[in-house]
């Protein structure tokens, strides 16, 4: 077993800990054990002079999350076959977990994207590709100016960054890059991972296309090397090619308002100066009730649009929700009953097949018809447009409701995911297994009476099967037909010919029932995955509805107005307020109210406003207030003012 462990361990990159499955535990050995004991607080022991530590396999997700947070990568080595007494179990690495490739709920912030970024530089400029494998959001961008590209990447806030080994950049760019990388998990890969031709081929293979023309790209796009590096790294981490990616999008830097890192920090767009999210602009405008809506809102604020059609469509939808608070409240309640479909599908497509994930799809489908009806009933074309994008998939819902049990297990191999009455053959096999287990219970009571040993137990172990367990103090009372099976510290385990015969029946019935259930579940899973495109389109639609209905509630409660946004060079704001500070004041009893301010600026006329006053008079607050109102207008949100006229900015 140690040789098996070492062979797997030697294949891993530095900075990776190997969790090695041994029965009901994951064990770590050698230097990994020393590290894990320090980071996780595990008890460190020794065996044959080898340090070792262990953790229960069912608690592994929580421990893994702590390792990822501490900056480590974690390789999971699982048992690939059922244990057989006297035989070494075949094992293999089934997943390498890194901060930027996480899929499990326990390792993700449900309300924020989880991006892996690859960044490279050559004579053509800077090239970036970033992917959230948990939602299949895959994008690329390229620019000759690193400061422009890093402005965007700072807002995306990747959790892990890939760079080519030996990357040499001009000294002028070196400090900018160092600032960007500070505090992030960074992996340096051999430069061939960023090669353009192989990168393009890998992108096409992963997306199952012959050409990238359908995405408005060519195989010679300079960011394809970075895109290939991202996909190669994710494939290594998942131990298979990601199955949930279908498109790649190029982000044109001129299509959104570019916000440099210093401005994003000083305007407290995503977090306050103390690092808290509570005093950020994002938190102040986030009234979403779904994880998908919250993630999309953060993305909109990362890339404020300069497309008037997009801005006005969002504004009009908010207006529709503002005028109909009753319908908005019903939509809010329905959205709250849906689940995180993109991340559920990502896990299902990438071999993390928890029965409760299908339950999440079922629960979401239940809400779709009512959501479609509510949006269609609102007399607002922008809202009605969303109604047409909601795909109810009634046949799939009927299938899931008929098949899935009300209470679903976490692990498919525990059985019980499918309800009684769904499949007659499964019901028959379950009945056989149940009858056999009843016999085991009766047998235990019979043996207790026959031997006079009250604490005699019939126990099951995955490696040794059923056995009669007797404490050593009672061994002199055993019948002659007991056959020794296993020695314990304080007890002995035995079997009888009668128990052996029944054991074969029980295990056979259990195995057949579980095998049948697994086959049926696979058919059900295939039916869900066949609707991936439809489900993702509906999830995207509902995420937008979630944002817009939340903004409508915010506008009604806080008296915000719909700004006029156009191609003019004007910023005119009447009785404007700072959206974050006003919210903070409102939440503090007796703190008073925010004093509104007017603003009148125009590139061709009044270009400068000179703001004077003593320290703490509010000069900086006023400056930030204007910038925040302008940004809110560009994401399609209403703004804290009596009136506002905002020309598009760069």
XYZ file of C-alpha atoms in Angstrom:
650
model
C 0.000 0.000 0.000
C 2.868 2.390 0.780
C 4.410 1.665 -2.634
C 1.016 2.409 -4.218
C 0.877 5.674 -2.274
C 4.382 6.766 -3.298
C 3.777 6.049 -6.994
C 0.727 8.334 -6.963
C 2.384 10.979 -4.783
C 5.401 11.283 -7.100
C 3.144 12.323 -9.996
C 1.910 15.466 -8.223
C 3.178 19.012 -8.597
C 4.782 20.828 -5.641
C 2.278 22.480 -3.328
C -0.202 19.577 -3.628
C -1.292 17.390 -0.695
C -2.507 13.839 -1.386
C -5.562 12.542 0.521
C -5.326 8.739 0.276
C -8.555 6.754 0.844
C -8.260 3.908 3.344
C -11.695 2.504 4.194
C -13.721 5.189 5.960
C -10.785 7.621 6.197
C -8.509 9.743 4.047
C -4.931 9.357 5.258
C -1.962 11.666 4.662
C 1.644 10.464 5.083
C 5.125 11.892 5.453
C 5.592 15.640 4.969
C 1.968 15.929 3.811
C 0.864 14.613 7.208
C 3.026 17.173 9.033
C 1.563 19.987 6.930
C -2.035 18.764 7.268
C -1.716 18.388 11.038
C -0.611 22.033 11.323
C -3.177 23.513 8.918
C -6.141 21.351 9.970
C -5.312 20.622 13.606
C -5.191 16.848 13.022
C -3.478 14.465 15.436
C -0.072 13.470 14.058
C 0.988 9.846 14.660
C 3.769 7.587 13.398
C 3.827 4.096 11.965
C 7.127 2.457 10.979
C 8.695 5.915 11.506
C 6.344 7.435 8.888
C 4.310 10.455 10.069
C 0.598 10.019 9.342
C -2.732 11.708 10.034
C -6.289 10.891 9.058
C -9.714 12.470 8.610
C -13.176 10.878 8.076
C -14.038 10.691 4.367
C -17.539 12.108 4.906
C -16.016 15.237 6.497
C -13.417 15.700 3.743
C -15.128 18.656 1.952
C -14.788 20.905 5.015
C -11.132 19.979 5.517
C -10.384 20.438 1.806
C -11.925 23.916 1.867
C -9.585 24.915 4.700
C -6.570 23.620 2.760
C -7.609 25.544 -0.369
C -8.103 28.714 1.671
C -4.579 28.220 3.064
C -3.246 28.141 -0.523
C -2.696 24.381 -0.946
C -3.868 22.148 -3.773
C -5.438 18.824 -2.818
C -5.300 15.561 -4.789
C -8.047 13.054 -3.947
C -7.060 9.381 -4.250
C -10.116 7.103 -4.099
C -10.672 3.352 -4.012
C -11.639 2.269 -7.522
C -13.089 -1.111 -6.540
C -14.844 -2.774 -3.634
C -12.485 -4.050 -0.894
C -11.770 -7.794 -0.921
C -10.087 -9.489 2.048
C -6.426 -10.272 1.393
C -6.182 -8.176 -1.793
C -4.733 -4.684 -2.283
C -7.516 -2.334 -3.383
C -6.942 -0.592 -6.728
C -6.711 3.174 -6.202
C -6.314 6.221 -8.405
C -6.369 10.021 -8.297
C -9.927 11.061 -9.198
C -9.646 14.824 -8.682
C -7.098 17.539 -7.984
C -8.750 20.427 -6.169
C -7.325 23.922 -6.575
C -8.759 27.336 -5.605
C -9.680 28.158 -9.216
C -11.202 24.793 -10.226
C -13.591 24.138 -7.327
C -17.044 22.695 -8.068
C -18.395 21.622 -4.680
C -20.730 23.990 -2.828
C -18.588 23.901 0.301
C -15.619 25.292 -1.657
C -17.483 28.114 -3.421
C -19.052 31.447 -2.575
C -22.512 30.913 -4.041
C -22.968 34.654 -4.730
C -19.656 35.295 -6.486
C -17.887 33.853 -9.527
C -14.888 31.557 -8.998
C -12.445 32.327 -11.791
C -9.220 30.690 -12.943
C -7.147 33.148 -15.009
C -4.261 32.510 -17.411
C -2.190 35.563 -18.345
C 0.600 35.811 -20.908
C 2.606 38.497 -22.693
C 4.414 38.652 -26.023
C 5.251 41.244 -28.663
C 1.580 41.460 -29.688
C 0.531 42.537 -26.202
C -1.097 41.008 -23.125
C -3.449 38.034 -23.467
C -5.863 36.708 -20.858
C -8.350 33.856 -20.591
C -10.515 33.233 -17.551
C -12.972 30.479 -16.709
C -15.438 29.770 -13.925
C -15.808 26.015 -14.429
C -18.666 25.967 -11.893
C -20.835 28.089 -14.234
C -19.075 27.537 -17.622
C -18.364 31.284 -17.984
C -15.342 31.217 -20.349
C -13.868 34.455 -21.751
C -10.778 35.860 -23.404
C -9.369 39.343 -23.932
C -6.232 40.886 -25.361
C -4.743 44.388 -25.254
C -1.447 46.119 -25.962
C -1.701 48.037 -22.669
C -1.443 45.907 -19.545
C -2.960 48.646 -17.383
C -6.189 48.497 -19.406
C -6.382 44.698 -19.205
C -5.486 44.558 -15.515
C -8.229 47.093 -14.770
C -10.747 44.560 -16.017
C -9.032 41.589 -14.354
C -8.910 43.327 -10.965
C -12.719 43.575 -11.054
C -13.102 39.929 -12.107
C -11.001 39.069 -9.021
C -9.703 35.623 -10.108
C -9.143 33.152 -7.291
C -6.165 31.522 -9.026
C -3.744 32.791 -11.692
C -1.663 30.796 -14.190
C 1.548 32.294 -15.590
C 4.228 30.829 -17.879
C 7.506 29.978 -16.163
C 10.205 32.552 -16.771
C 7.726 35.229 -17.929
C 9.820 38.316 -18.637
C 8.026 41.655 -18.850
C 9.188 45.223 -19.244
C 10.198 46.844 -15.971
C 7.392 49.380 -16.423
C 4.841 46.568 -16.259
C 6.515 44.493 -13.568
C 5.185 46.498 -10.620
C 1.642 46.550 -12.015
C 1.729 42.766 -12.355
C 3.137 42.285 -8.853
C 0.353 44.418 -7.371
C -2.253 42.406 -9.272
C -0.857 39.046 -8.133
C -0.550 40.057 -4.477
C -2.697 37.833 -2.249
C -3.723 35.482 -5.090
C -2.889 31.809 -5.579
C -0.362 31.691 -8.461
C 0.779 28.626 -10.426
C 3.630 28.855 -12.923
C 3.437 26.366 -15.802
C 5.977 25.381 -18.478
C 5.699 27.878 -21.331
C 4.528 25.208 -23.815
C 1.166 25.231 -22.000
C 0.581 28.696 -23.519
C 1.470 27.716 -27.118
C -0.989 29.241 -29.602
C -1.604 26.369 -32.049
C -2.062 23.645 -29.432
C -4.192 26.032 -27.377
C -6.571 26.604 -30.300
C -6.824 22.854 -30.886
C -7.629 22.210 -27.217
C -10.311 24.927 -27.204
C -11.973 23.412 -30.286
C -11.805 19.887 -28.829
C -13.235 20.970 -25.473
C -16.080 22.943 -27.060
C -16.714 20.107 -29.583
C -16.387 22.384 -32.633
C -14.281 22.254 -35.799
C -13.757 26.006 -35.894
C -14.120 29.071 -33.653
C -15.796 31.127 -36.386
C -19.197 30.548 -34.796
C -17.990 32.493 -31.737
C -16.660 35.359 -33.851
C -13.057 34.200 -33.336
C -10.227 32.609 -35.289
C -7.772 29.896 -34.283
C -4.999 32.515 -34.547
C -6.473 34.820 -31.911
C -3.493 35.761 -29.679
C -5.393 34.833 -26.476
C -5.855 31.198 -27.598
C -2.572 30.252 -25.920
C -3.904 31.469 -22.571
C -7.255 29.777 -23.248
C -5.448 26.480 -23.871
C -3.479 26.885 -20.632
C -6.729 27.334 -18.674
C -8.387 24.294 -20.264
C -5.302 22.086 -19.853
C -5.059 22.996 -16.175
C -8.786 22.342 -15.564
C -8.568 19.002 -17.410
C -5.677 17.930 -15.178
C -7.591 19.016 -12.077
C -10.819 17.226 -13.004
C -8.873 14.187 -14.278
C -11.004 14.453 -17.424
C -11.981 17.094 -19.944
C -14.640 19.517 -18.575
C -18.003 18.457 -19.982
C -19.997 21.648 -19.324
C -18.236 24.077 -21.693
C -19.955 24.998 -24.949
C -18.796 28.508 -25.851
C -15.996 31.038 -25.423
C -16.620 34.795 -25.549
C -14.191 37.565 -26.428
C -14.571 40.615 -24.202
C -14.022 43.784 -26.209
C -12.535 46.326 -23.830
C -14.313 49.214 -25.594
C -17.788 47.765 -24.922
C -17.736 48.551 -21.213
C -16.619 51.288 -18.828
C -13.058 50.488 -17.770
C -12.479 50.942 -14.036
C -8.883 50.771 -12.836
C -8.033 48.975 -9.599
C -7.414 52.184 -7.625
C -10.793 53.637 -8.628
C -12.626 50.393 -7.824
C -10.945 50.350 -4.416
C -11.490 54.053 -3.591
C -15.093 53.985 -4.786
C -15.580 50.826 -2.672
C -17.394 49.071 -5.512
C -16.921 45.504 -4.246
C -15.659 45.961 -0.677
C -15.200 48.753 1.830
C -11.842 50.208 2.827
C -11.757 47.793 5.771
C -12.307 44.803 3.455
C -15.950 44.364 4.479
C -18.586 43.834 1.780
C -21.232 45.549 3.928
C -20.157 49.071 2.952
C -19.662 48.383 -0.768
C -21.734 49.659 -3.673
C -22.429 46.049 -4.710
C -23.937 45.233 -1.319
C -26.031 48.425 -1.389
C -27.725 47.563 -4.696
C -27.939 43.783 -4.215
C -31.572 42.834 -3.544
C -31.275 39.501 -5.335
C -32.710 36.341 -3.796
C -30.851 33.782 -5.964
C -27.161 32.896 -6.174
C -27.213 33.217 -9.970
C -28.696 36.710 -9.746
C -26.052 37.807 -7.236
C -23.201 36.519 -9.448
C -24.607 38.216 -12.551
C -25.015 41.509 -10.696
C -21.332 41.410 -9.695
C -20.481 40.750 -13.365
C -22.587 43.717 -14.539
C -20.801 45.987 -12.068
C -17.456 44.593 -13.236
C -18.321 45.541 -16.841
C -20.698 48.578 -16.858
C -22.186 48.654 -20.348
C -21.751 51.400 -22.949
C -24.531 49.922 -25.102
C -27.599 52.186 -24.896
C -29.983 49.445 -26.005
C -28.894 47.173 -23.130
C -29.050 49.998 -20.576
C -32.528 51.139 -21.653
C -33.936 47.603 -21.782
C -32.904 47.093 -18.158
C -34.268 50.488 -17.122
C -37.621 49.745 -18.770
C -37.883 46.361 -17.058
C -37.220 47.995 -13.682
C -39.986 50.491 -14.475
C -42.388 47.613 -15.119
C -41.603 46.049 -11.762
C -41.797 49.418 -9.968
C -45.373 49.967 -11.184
C -46.557 46.517 -10.068
C -45.303 45.799 -6.523
C -47.770 42.928 -6.004
C -46.523 40.981 -9.011
C -42.925 41.812 -8.060
C -43.440 40.353 -4.577
C -44.880 37.146 -6.052
C -41.952 36.847 -8.493
C -39.501 37.374 -5.627
C -41.095 34.546 -3.645
C -41.039 32.195 -6.635
C -37.396 32.984 -7.405
C -36.526 32.123 -3.811
C -37.768 28.558 -4.378
C -35.402 27.935 -7.321
C -31.917 26.438 -7.021
C -28.505 27.241 -8.533
C -29.018 25.498 -11.882
C -25.683 26.420 -13.595
C -23.586 25.055 -10.741
C -25.807 21.984 -10.309
C -25.421 21.151 -14.008
C -21.648 21.745 -13.859
C -21.327 19.169 -11.085
C -23.607 16.666 -12.818
C -21.701 17.010 -16.092
C -18.348 16.592 -14.357
C -19.094 13.330 -12.516
C -20.170 14.801 -9.140
C -23.548 13.094 -9.113
C -25.359 13.714 -5.859
C -29.081 12.734 -5.965
C -29.947 16.008 -4.242
C -28.679 17.871 -7.310
C -31.491 16.335 -9.378
C -33.823 17.318 -6.555
C -32.651 20.903 -7.046
C -33.522 20.722 -10.761
C -36.953 19.295 -9.867
C -37.667 22.055 -7.317
C -36.638 24.769 -9.793
C -38.808 23.344 -12.583
C -41.819 23.514 -10.256
C -41.483 27.313 -10.091
C -40.930 27.953 -13.822
C -44.573 27.936 -15.032
C -45.709 30.436 -12.385
C -42.697 32.695 -13.071
C -43.456 32.621 -16.789
C -47.101 33.479 -16.132
C -46.281 36.387 -13.792
C -43.794 37.960 -16.241
C -46.173 37.522 -19.184
C -49.023 39.180 -17.253
C -47.117 42.425 -16.577
C -48.058 45.125 -19.152
C -44.413 45.891 -19.919
C -42.706 44.705 -23.147
C -39.257 44.447 -21.510
C -40.590 42.172 -18.758
C -42.748 40.173 -21.189
C -39.598 39.521 -23.223
C -38.280 37.513 -20.261
C -41.463 35.431 -20.157
C -40.698 34.168 -23.682
C -37.216 33.052 -22.530
C -38.437 30.816 -19.679
C -38.532 27.171 -20.807
C -40.801 25.210 -18.472
C -39.763 21.663 -19.560
C -42.965 20.101 -18.189
C -42.155 16.576 -19.401
C -38.866 16.590 -17.523
C -40.605 17.845 -14.377
C -43.199 15.051 -14.546
C -40.418 12.483 -14.994
C -38.425 13.801 -12.010
C -41.447 14.049 -9.720
C -42.475 10.510 -10.571
C -38.977 9.102 -10.033
C -37.289 10.974 -7.182
C -38.044 10.337 -3.514
C -39.178 13.259 -1.361
C -36.131 12.903 0.928
C -32.971 12.333 -1.098
C -29.664 10.845 0.138
C -26.386 12.731 -0.259
C -24.589 9.703 -1.710
C -26.115 7.742 -4.577
C -24.581 4.501 -3.279
C -26.605 4.818 -0.069
C -29.704 3.910 -2.095
C -33.179 5.352 -1.624
C -32.942 8.090 -4.269
C -35.850 6.666 -6.285
C -39.320 6.439 -4.803
C -41.254 3.227 -4.220
C -43.642 2.550 -7.080
C -41.420 4.063 -9.757
C -40.000 0.734 -10.958
C -41.536 -2.664 -10.136
C -38.255 -4.565 -10.469
C -36.510 -2.172 -8.083
C -39.384 -2.581 -5.607
C -39.037 -6.387 -5.804
C -35.289 -6.301 -5.164
C -35.682 -3.866 -2.285
C -38.307 -6.132 -0.750
C -35.914 -9.098 -0.925
C -33.167 -7.072 0.733
C -35.536 -5.816 3.421
C -36.812 -9.336 4.207
C -33.234 -10.613 4.473
C -32.261 -7.818 6.873
C -35.278 -8.622 9.015
C -33.967 -12.205 9.139
C -30.577 -10.867 10.344
C -32.271 -8.995 13.212
C -34.243 -12.112 14.164
C -31.037 -14.184 13.963
C -29.296 -11.828 16.406
C -32.080 -12.216 18.969
C -32.075 -16.008 18.422
C -28.317 -16.247 19.080
C -28.565 -14.039 22.163
C -31.154 -16.467 23.572
C -29.223 -19.592 22.497
C -25.899 -18.512 24.013
C -27.164 -16.445 26.924
C -24.848 -13.584 25.837
C -27.018 -10.441 26.011
C -24.482 -8.112 24.350
C -23.924 -10.422 21.343
C -24.269 -8.393 18.129
C -24.500 -9.249 14.440
C -22.486 -6.536 12.646
C -21.646 -5.696 9.044
C -18.259 -4.584 7.718
C -17.589 -3.690 4.074
C -14.433 -5.810 3.904
C -15.532 -8.829 6.004
C -19.317 -8.939 5.595
C -21.677 -10.021 8.414
C -20.232 -11.431 11.636
C -21.314 -12.298 15.174
C -19.347 -10.068 17.550
C -18.722 -11.353 21.094
C -16.679 -9.627 23.805
C -13.692 -11.611 25.059
C -15.212 -11.992 28.517
C -17.982 -14.176 27.019
C -15.895 -16.469 24.803
C -16.380 -19.461 27.133
C -20.131 -19.464 26.363
C -19.803 -19.928 22.606
C -21.437 -22.905 20.837
C -19.234 -25.398 18.973
C -20.633 -24.422 15.553
C -19.199 -20.856 15.742
C -16.384 -20.324 13.184
C -13.752 -17.687 14.025
C -13.668 -14.876 11.434
C -11.747 -11.889 12.854
C -9.914 -10.867 16.036
C -10.578 -7.395 17.549
C -8.901 -5.624 20.489
C -11.693 -6.408 22.951
C -13.815 -8.871 20.990
C -13.840 -11.735 18.516
C -15.987 -12.076 15.409
C -17.522 -15.349 14.264
C -19.863 -16.726 11.664
C -21.974 -19.874 11.195
C -22.958 -21.851 8.110
C -26.487 -20.505 8.482
C -25.263 -16.894 8.636
C -22.907 -17.413 5.675
C -25.762 -18.640 3.528
C -28.002 -15.727 4.484
C -25.153 -13.253 4.051
C -24.839 -14.237 0.401
C -28.577 -13.674 -0.077
C -28.534 -10.283 1.698
C -25.502 -8.966 -0.161
C -26.792 -10.223 -3.470
C -30.197 -8.585 -2.911
C -28.551 -5.308 -1.802
C -26.161 -5.304 -4.749
C -28.907 -6.066 -7.249
C -31.205 -3.380 -5.813
C -28.441 -0.774 -5.838
C -27.326 -1.787 -9.339
C -30.887 -1.423 -10.616
C -31.230 1.961 -8.915
C -27.941 3.184 -10.376
C -29.038 2.172 -13.880
C -32.389 3.943 -13.494
C -30.713 7.028 -12.026
C -28.333 7.180 -14.990
C -31.292 7.227 -17.402
C -32.851 10.035 -15.353
C -29.571 11.953 -15.310
C -29.265 11.645 -19.097
C -32.762 13.107 -19.465
C -31.722 16.128 -17.369
C -28.414 16.668 -19.180
C -30.196 16.488 -22.541
C -31.958 19.711 -21.508
C -28.768 21.526 -20.476
C -29.024 24.330 -23.058
C -32.672 24.989 -22.260
C -32.087 24.971 -18.486
C -29.059 27.283 -18.707
C -30.950 29.747 -20.913
C -33.790 29.857 -18.387
C -31.343 30.241 -15.500
C -29.694 33.217 -17.252
C -33.098 34.794 -17.858
C -34.184 34.356 -14.238
C -30.878 35.763 -12.953
C -31.612 38.967 -14.895
C -35.211 39.062 -13.644
C -33.889 38.628 -10.108
C -31.574 41.649 -10.422
C -34.196 43.874 -12.003
C -37.017 43.063 -9.575
C -34.560 43.754 -6.736
C -33.693 47.144 -8.214
C -37.396 47.951 -8.489
C -37.859 47.253 -4.782
C -34.798 49.402 -4.030
C -36.135 52.253 -6.193
C -39.548 52.200 -4.450
C -38.164 51.982 -0.916
C -35.342 54.529 -1.337
C -36.971 56.942 -3.809
C -34.550 56.459 -6.700
C -35.240 57.779 -10.212
C -34.735 56.459 -13.729
C -31.860 58.446 -15.299
C -31.808 59.630 -18.890
C -28.763 58.003 -20.518
C -27.685 59.086 -24.010
C -24.720 60.003 -26.223
C -24.497 63.550 -24.902
C -21.524 64.969 -22.958
C -23.665 65.890 -19.941
C -23.718 64.888 -16.276
C -26.663 66.663 -14.644
C -27.894 65.381 -11.304
C -30.630 67.013 -9.230
C -30.674 66.220 -5.500
C -28.242 63.357 -5.823
C -27.257 61.198 -2.830
C -24.419 58.796 -2.090
C -26.048 55.313 -2.393
C -23.857 53.619 0.230
C -23.659 56.355 2.866
C -27.405 57.036 2.637
C -28.035 53.334 3.301
C -25.667 53.340 6.284
C -27.384 56.413 7.746
C -30.847 54.885 7.255
C -29.761 51.797 9.204
C -28.580 53.875 12.183
C -31.428 55.229 14.330
C -31.033 58.923 15.092
C -28.238 59.405 12.543
C -30.227 61.958 10.535
C -30.457 61.926 6.740
C -28.137 62.449 3.798
C -28.108 66.020 2.423
C -28.801 65.920 -1.375
C -26.477 67.696 -3.833
C -26.805 68.963 -7.398
C -24.215 68.410 -10.145
C -23.967 70.165 -13.523
C -21.010 69.188 -15.732
C -20.541 69.219 -19.494
C -17.436 68.417 -21.547
C -18.024 71.252 -23.996
C -18.956 73.904 -21.375
C -18.763 73.504 -17.591
C -15.871 71.033 -17.548
C -14.710 71.705 -13.977
C -16.492 72.115 -10.650
C -14.298 73.479 -7.834
C -15.363 71.963 -4.513
C -14.191 73.854 -1.403
C -14.722 73.375 2.317
C -13.030 72.354 5.564
C -11.857 68.844 6.429
C -14.701 66.328 6.908
C -17.149 68.627 5.106
C -17.973 65.951 2.536
C -15.889 66.960 -0.492
C -14.667 63.397 -1.176
C -18.130 62.015 -0.526
C -19.556 64.397 -3.141
C -16.924 63.400 -5.727
C -17.537 59.683 -5.141
C -21.301 60.223 -5.199
C -21.137 61.577 -8.755
C -18.949 58.674 -9.930
C -21.240 56.059 -8.326
C -24.374 57.558 -9.858
C -22.702 57.532 -13.285
C -21.716 53.865 -12.874
C -25.198 52.892 -11.669
C -26.675 54.501 -14.776
C -24.342 52.460 -16.989
C -25.434 49.113 -15.545
C -29.108 50.013 -16.152
C -29.950 50.648 -12.497
C -32.034 53.566 -11.290
C -30.104 56.147 -9.243
C -30.417 57.978 -5.885
C -31.553 61.384 -7.168
C -34.671 63.407 -7.987
C -33.546 63.649 -11.644
C -30.457 62.614 -13.598
C -29.146 63.019 -17.143
C -25.985 60.997 -17.833
C -24.003 60.946 -21.075
C -22.108 57.722 -21.827
C -18.555 57.671 -20.440
C -15.444 55.648 -21.314
